[in-house]
Amino acid sequence: RWLRASSPGVLESLRGSVEVRAGFISEEEELDLLKELEPGLKKKRYEFDHWDDAIHGYRETERLHWGAAAQAVLARVRAQAFAEGSQLLGPVHVLDLDESGYIKPHIDSVKFCGSTIAGLSLLSDSVMRLVRENNTADWVELLLTRRSLYILRDGARFNFTHEILKDAESSFAGQKVARQRRISVICRNLPTSVK
Ligand code: AKG
């Protein structure tokens, strides 16, 4: 299983709003994505020392236009994560975490991102932890295996912080989950506009 929780109640409250699909893409599809992404990423340097950043040890990019193979993968991600006709953020967010990199607990901006976050994990397994913002005793951990897709919706996205654990803290159900360099490819929808 890919999900652990601090209590059955937390699990119940997140029912339907967290999902991990192990093996969502094939090794070949992972390679297709990497071939497109590596040349651009390699030109950038990992950022380590912005003390106010939510992310430590990363480089990132956004991509609007993709080759045919990657486009097909992204279409599958979107079909899985978003209702038909949803307004999606055009550019896909690509986040490359160094093996020593990690993402601190945060909630994505409600101004810029909608109700759903869907991410593919390339190159490494990792552990994502969600902690309830107004009661930190409530948490769940998701095992994000290499080539899996995770989806956070609604309550999981708005009421819980999410983070990606650093290698030294990366374990799931008592088992070490080695964190190597990890690239995530993240699709989002737009907020419903409030006037
Ligand atoms: C974010 O972009 O808000 C993330 O936390 C990214 C998580 C990931 O790398 O999958």
Short mmCIF file of N, CA and C in Angstrom, two decimals, residues 1-90:
data_model
loop_
_atom_site.label_atom_id
_atom_site.label_comp_id
_atom_site.label_asym_id
_atom_site.label_seq_id
_atom_site.Cartn_x
_atom_site.Cartn_y
_atom_site.Cartn_z
N ARG A 1 0.83 -1.22 0.00
CA ARG A 1 0.00 0.00 0.00
C ARG A 1 0.85 1.26 0.00
N TRP A 2 0.30 2.35 -0.44
CA TRP A 2 1.05 3.59 -0.60
C TRP A 2 0.65 4.66 0.41
N LEU A 3 -0.25 4.33 1.33
CA LEU A 3 -0.79 5.35 2.22
C LEU A 3 -0.68 4.93 3.68
N ARG A 4 -0.16 5.84 4.53
CA ARG A 4 -0.16 5.64 5.98
C ARG A 4 -0.77 6.89 6.61
N ALA A 5 -1.41 6.69 7.76
CA ALA A 5 -2.07 7.84 8.38
C ALA A 5 -1.90 7.79 9.89
N SER A 6 -2.02 8.95 10.52
CA SER A 6 -1.88 9.02 11.98
C SER A 6 -3.09 8.41 12.68
N SER A 7 -4.21 8.32 12.00
CA SER A 7 -5.41 7.74 12.62
C SER A 7 -6.43 7.37 11.53
N PRO A 8 -7.34 6.47 11.86
CA PRO A 8 -8.39 6.12 10.88
C PRO A 8 -9.24 7.33 10.52
N GLY A 9 -9.39 8.26 11.46
CA GLY A 9 -10.21 9.45 11.20
C GLY A 9 -9.62 10.32 10.10
N VAL A 10 -8.29 10.46 10.10
CA VAL A 10 -7.64 11.27 9.07
C VAL A 10 -7.85 10.63 7.71
N LEU A 11 -7.68 9.32 7.71
CA LEU A 11 -7.85 8.57 6.47
C LEU A 11 -9.25 8.81 5.90
N GLU A 12 -10.22 8.74 6.79
CA GLU A 12 -11.61 8.94 6.39
C GLU A 12 -11.81 10.35 5.84
N SER A 13 -11.18 11.33 6.50
CA SER A 13 -11.41 12.71 6.07
C SER A 13 -10.74 13.00 4.73
N LEU A 14 -9.79 12.17 4.34
CA LEU A 14 -9.11 12.40 3.06
C LEU A 14 -9.56 11.44 1.97
N ARG A 15 -10.56 10.66 2.30
CA ARG A 15 -11.04 9.68 1.32
C ARG A 15 -11.43 10.39 0.02
N GLY A 16 -10.88 9.92 -1.09
CA GLY A 16 -11.18 10.52 -2.39
C GLY A 16 -10.36 11.75 -2.71
N SER A 17 -9.62 12.29 -1.74
CA SER A 17 -8.84 13.48 -2.09
C SER A 17 -7.33 13.23 -2.14
N VAL A 18 -6.87 12.02 -1.85
CA VAL A 18 -5.49 11.65 -2.16
C VAL A 18 -5.48 10.34 -2.93
N GLU A 19 -4.58 10.27 -3.88
CA GLU A 19 -4.54 9.10 -4.74
C GLU A 19 -3.11 8.94 -5.26
N VAL A 20 -2.60 7.71 -5.24
CA VAL A 20 -1.31 7.44 -5.88
C VAL A 20 -1.51 6.26 -6.82
N ARG A 21 -1.10 6.43 -8.05
CA ARG A 21 -1.14 5.34 -9.03
C ARG A 21 0.28 4.88 -9.29
N ALA A 22 0.65 3.76 -8.68
CA ALA A 22 2.00 3.24 -8.90
C ALA A 22 2.14 2.82 -10.36
N GLY A 23 3.32 2.98 -10.91
CA GLY A 23 3.57 2.54 -12.29
C GLY A 23 2.65 3.21 -13.30
N PHE A 24 2.34 4.45 -13.10
CA PHE A 24 1.42 5.13 -14.03
C PHE A 24 2.06 5.30 -15.41
N ILE A 25 3.37 5.50 -15.45
CA ILE A 25 4.05 5.56 -16.75
C ILE A 25 5.07 4.42 -16.84
N SER A 26 5.39 4.04 -18.08
CA SER A 26 6.35 2.96 -18.33
C SER A 26 7.78 3.52 -18.28
N GLU A 27 8.75 2.62 -18.26
CA GLU A 27 10.16 3.06 -18.31
C GLU A 27 10.42 3.86 -19.58
N GLU A 28 9.80 3.43 -20.66
CA GLU A 28 10.00 4.13 -21.94
C GLU A 28 9.43 5.55 -21.88
N GLU A 29 8.26 5.68 -21.28
CA GLU A 29 7.66 7.01 -21.16
C GLU A 29 8.48 7.91 -20.24
N GLU A 30 9.02 7.32 -19.19
CA GLU A 30 9.89 8.10 -18.29
C GLU A 30 11.08 8.65 -19.09
N LEU A 31 11.64 7.78 -19.93
CA LEU A 31 12.78 8.18 -20.75
C LEU A 31 12.39 9.29 -21.74
N ASP A 32 11.21 9.16 -22.33
CA ASP A 32 10.72 10.19 -23.26
C ASP A 32 10.68 11.56 -22.57
N LEU A 33 10.14 11.56 -21.36
CA LEU A 33 10.04 12.82 -20.62
C LEU A 33 11.43 13.36 -20.29
N LEU A 34 12.31 12.46 -19.83
CA LEU A 34 13.65 12.90 -19.44
C LEU A 34 14.41 13.47 -20.62
N LYS A 35 14.27 12.84 -21.79
CA LYS A 35 14.97 13.32 -22.99
C LYS A 35 14.56 14.75 -23.32
N GLU A 36 13.30 15.05 -23.10
CA GLU A 36 12.84 16.41 -23.37
C GLU A 36 13.33 17.40 -22.31
N LEU A 37 13.42 16.92 -21.09
CA LEU A 37 13.66 17.85 -19.98
C LEU A 37 15.13 18.09 -19.66
N GLU A 38 15.93 17.04 -19.83
CA GLU A 38 17.33 17.14 -19.39
C GLU A 38 18.12 18.29 -20.01
N PRO A 39 18.04 18.50 -21.33
CA PRO A 39 18.88 19.55 -21.91
C PRO A 39 18.63 20.91 -21.26
N GLY A 40 17.39 21.26 -21.04
CA GLY A 40 17.05 22.54 -20.43
C GLY A 40 17.46 22.60 -18.96
N LEU A 41 17.21 21.52 -18.24
CA LEU A 41 17.51 21.51 -16.81
C LEU A 41 19.01 21.61 -16.56
N LYS A 42 19.77 20.90 -17.41
CA LYS A 42 21.23 20.85 -17.21
C LYS A 42 21.87 22.22 -17.28
N LYS A 43 21.22 23.15 -17.96
CA LYS A 43 21.78 24.49 -18.09
C LYS A 43 21.60 25.30 -16.81
N LYS A 44 20.78 24.80 -15.91
CA LYS A 44 20.50 25.56 -14.69
C LYS A 44 21.28 24.98 -13.52
N ARG A 45 21.46 25.82 -12.52
CA ARG A 45 22.14 25.35 -11.31
C ARG A 45 21.14 25.06 -10.23
N TYR A 46 21.40 24.05 -9.43
CA TYR A 46 20.55 23.79 -8.27
C TYR A 46 20.66 24.95 -7.29
N GLU A 47 19.55 25.34 -6.73
CA GLU A 47 19.53 26.44 -5.75
C GLU A 47 19.44 25.85 -4.35
N PHE A 48 20.37 26.29 -3.49
CA PHE A 48 20.42 25.71 -2.14
C PHE A 48 20.18 26.70 -1.04
N ASP A 49 20.50 27.97 -1.30
CA ASP A 49 20.65 28.82 -0.13
C ASP A 49 19.64 29.95 0.00
N HIS A 50 18.49 29.79 -0.61
CA HIS A 50 17.44 30.79 -0.38
C HIS A 50 16.68 30.40 0.88
N TRP A 51 17.02 31.03 1.98
CA TRP A 51 16.48 30.57 3.27
C TRP A 51 14.96 30.65 3.33
N ASP A 52 14.36 31.53 2.54
CA ASP A 52 12.91 31.69 2.61
C ASP A 52 12.16 30.81 1.61
N ASP A 53 12.90 30.04 0.85
CA ASP A 53 12.23 29.18 -0.13
C ASP A 53 11.58 27.97 0.52
N ALA A 54 10.48 27.53 -0.06
CA ALA A 54 9.86 26.29 0.41
C ALA A 54 10.67 25.07 -0.05
N ILE A 55 11.50 25.30 -1.06
CA ILE A 55 12.21 24.16 -1.65
C ILE A 55 13.71 24.37 -1.50
N HIS A 56 14.40 23.32 -1.17
CA HIS A 56 15.84 23.38 -0.94
C HIS A 56 16.52 22.41 -1.91
N GLY A 57 17.54 22.90 -2.65
CA GLY A 57 18.27 21.99 -3.54
C GLY A 57 17.49 21.63 -4.79
N TYR A 58 17.12 22.63 -5.56
CA TYR A 58 16.27 22.36 -6.73
C TYR A 58 16.62 23.27 -7.90
N ARG A 59 16.20 22.84 -9.06
CA ARG A 59 16.10 23.73 -10.21
C ARG A 59 14.76 23.42 -10.85
N GLU A 60 14.23 24.36 -11.59
CA GLU A 60 12.87 24.14 -12.10
C GLU A 60 12.66 24.83 -13.42
N THR A 61 11.63 24.41 -14.10
CA THR A 61 11.27 25.06 -15.35
C THR A 61 9.77 24.87 -15.55
N GLU A 62 9.25 25.59 -16.55
CA GLU A 62 7.86 25.40 -16.94
C GLU A 62 7.86 25.09 -18.41
N ARG A 63 6.94 24.26 -18.84
CA ARG A 63 6.96 23.88 -20.24
C ARG A 63 5.54 23.86 -20.80
N LEU A 64 5.38 24.57 -21.88
CA LEU A 64 4.05 24.65 -22.51
C LEU A 64 3.94 23.67 -23.68
N HIS A 65 5.03 23.57 -24.46
CA HIS A 65 4.98 22.74 -25.67
C HIS A 65 5.83 21.50 -25.49
N TRP A 66 5.24 20.37 -25.82
CA TRP A 66 5.91 19.08 -25.61
C TRP A 66 5.91 18.28 -26.90
N GLY A 67 6.85 17.38 -27.02
CA GLY A 67 6.86 16.45 -28.15
C GLY A 67 5.70 15.48 -28.04
N ALA A 68 5.51 14.70 -29.11
CA ALA A 68 4.32 13.84 -29.20
C ALA A 68 4.25 12.81 -28.06
N ALA A 69 5.36 12.18 -27.74
CA ALA A 69 5.35 11.12 -26.72
C ALA A 69 4.98 11.70 -25.36
N ALA A 70 5.61 12.82 -25.01
CA ALA A 70 5.34 13.45 -23.72
C ALA A 70 3.90 13.98 -23.67
N GLN A 71 3.48 14.52 -24.79
CA GLN A 71 2.11 15.05 -24.89
C GLN A 71 1.08 13.96 -24.57
N ALA A 72 1.34 12.76 -25.07
CA ALA A 72 0.42 11.65 -24.84
C ALA A 72 0.38 11.28 -23.35
N VAL A 73 1.54 11.29 -22.72
CA VAL A 73 1.60 10.98 -21.29
C VAL A 73 0.82 12.04 -20.50
N LEU A 74 1.05 13.30 -20.85
CA LEU A 74 0.38 14.38 -20.12
C LEU A 74 -1.13 14.35 -20.32
N ALA A 75 -1.55 13.94 -21.49
CA ALA A 75 -2.99 13.82 -21.74
C ALA A 75 -3.60 12.76 -20.82
N ARG A 76 -2.84 11.69 -20.59
CA ARG A 76 -3.32 10.64 -19.68
C ARG A 76 -3.38 11.14 -18.24
N VAL A 77 -2.38 11.90 -17.86
CA VAL A 77 -2.37 12.47 -16.50
C VAL A 77 -3.60 13.35 -16.32
N ARG A 78 -3.83 14.21 -17.29
CA ARG A 78 -4.94 15.16 -17.16
C ARG A 78 -6.29 14.46 -17.16
N ALA A 79 -6.40 13.42 -17.99
CA ALA A 79 -7.67 12.67 -18.02
C ALA A 79 -7.93 12.01 -16.67
N GLN A 80 -6.84 11.57 -16.03
CA GLN A 80 -6.96 10.90 -14.74
C GLN A 80 -7.33 11.88 -13.62
N ALA A 81 -6.77 13.09 -13.71
CA ALA A 81 -6.84 13.98 -12.55
C ALA A 81 -7.97 15.01 -12.62
N PHE A 82 -8.34 15.42 -13.82
CA PHE A 82 -9.24 16.57 -13.94
C PHE A 82 -10.53 16.20 -14.67
N ALA A 83 -11.61 16.79 -14.24
CA ALA A 83 -12.88 16.58 -14.93
C ALA A 83 -12.80 17.21 -16.32
N GLU A 84 -13.52 16.61 -17.25
CA GLU A 84 -13.49 17.14 -18.60
C GLU A 84 -13.96 18.58 -18.60
N GLY A 85 -13.30 19.40 -19.39
CA GLY A 85 -13.71 20.81 -19.47
C GLY A 85 -13.12 21.68 -18.37
N SER A 86 -12.30 21.09 -17.47
CA SER A 86 -11.67 21.91 -16.42
C SER A 86 -10.72 22.91 -17.06
N GLN A 87 -10.60 24.03 -16.43
CA GLN A 87 -9.64 25.05 -16.88
C GLN A 87 -8.29 24.71 -16.29
N LEU A 88 -7.34 24.37 -17.16
CA LEU A 88 -6.04 23.95 -16.66
C LEU A 88 -5.00 25.04 -16.82
N LEU A 89 -4.01 24.99 -15.94
CA LEU A 89 -2.86 25.86 -16.08
C LEU A 89 -2.10 25.36 -17.30
N GLY A 90 -1.85 26.22 -18.28
CA GLY A 90 -1.23 25.77 -19.53
C GLY A 90 0.14 25.14 -19.35
#
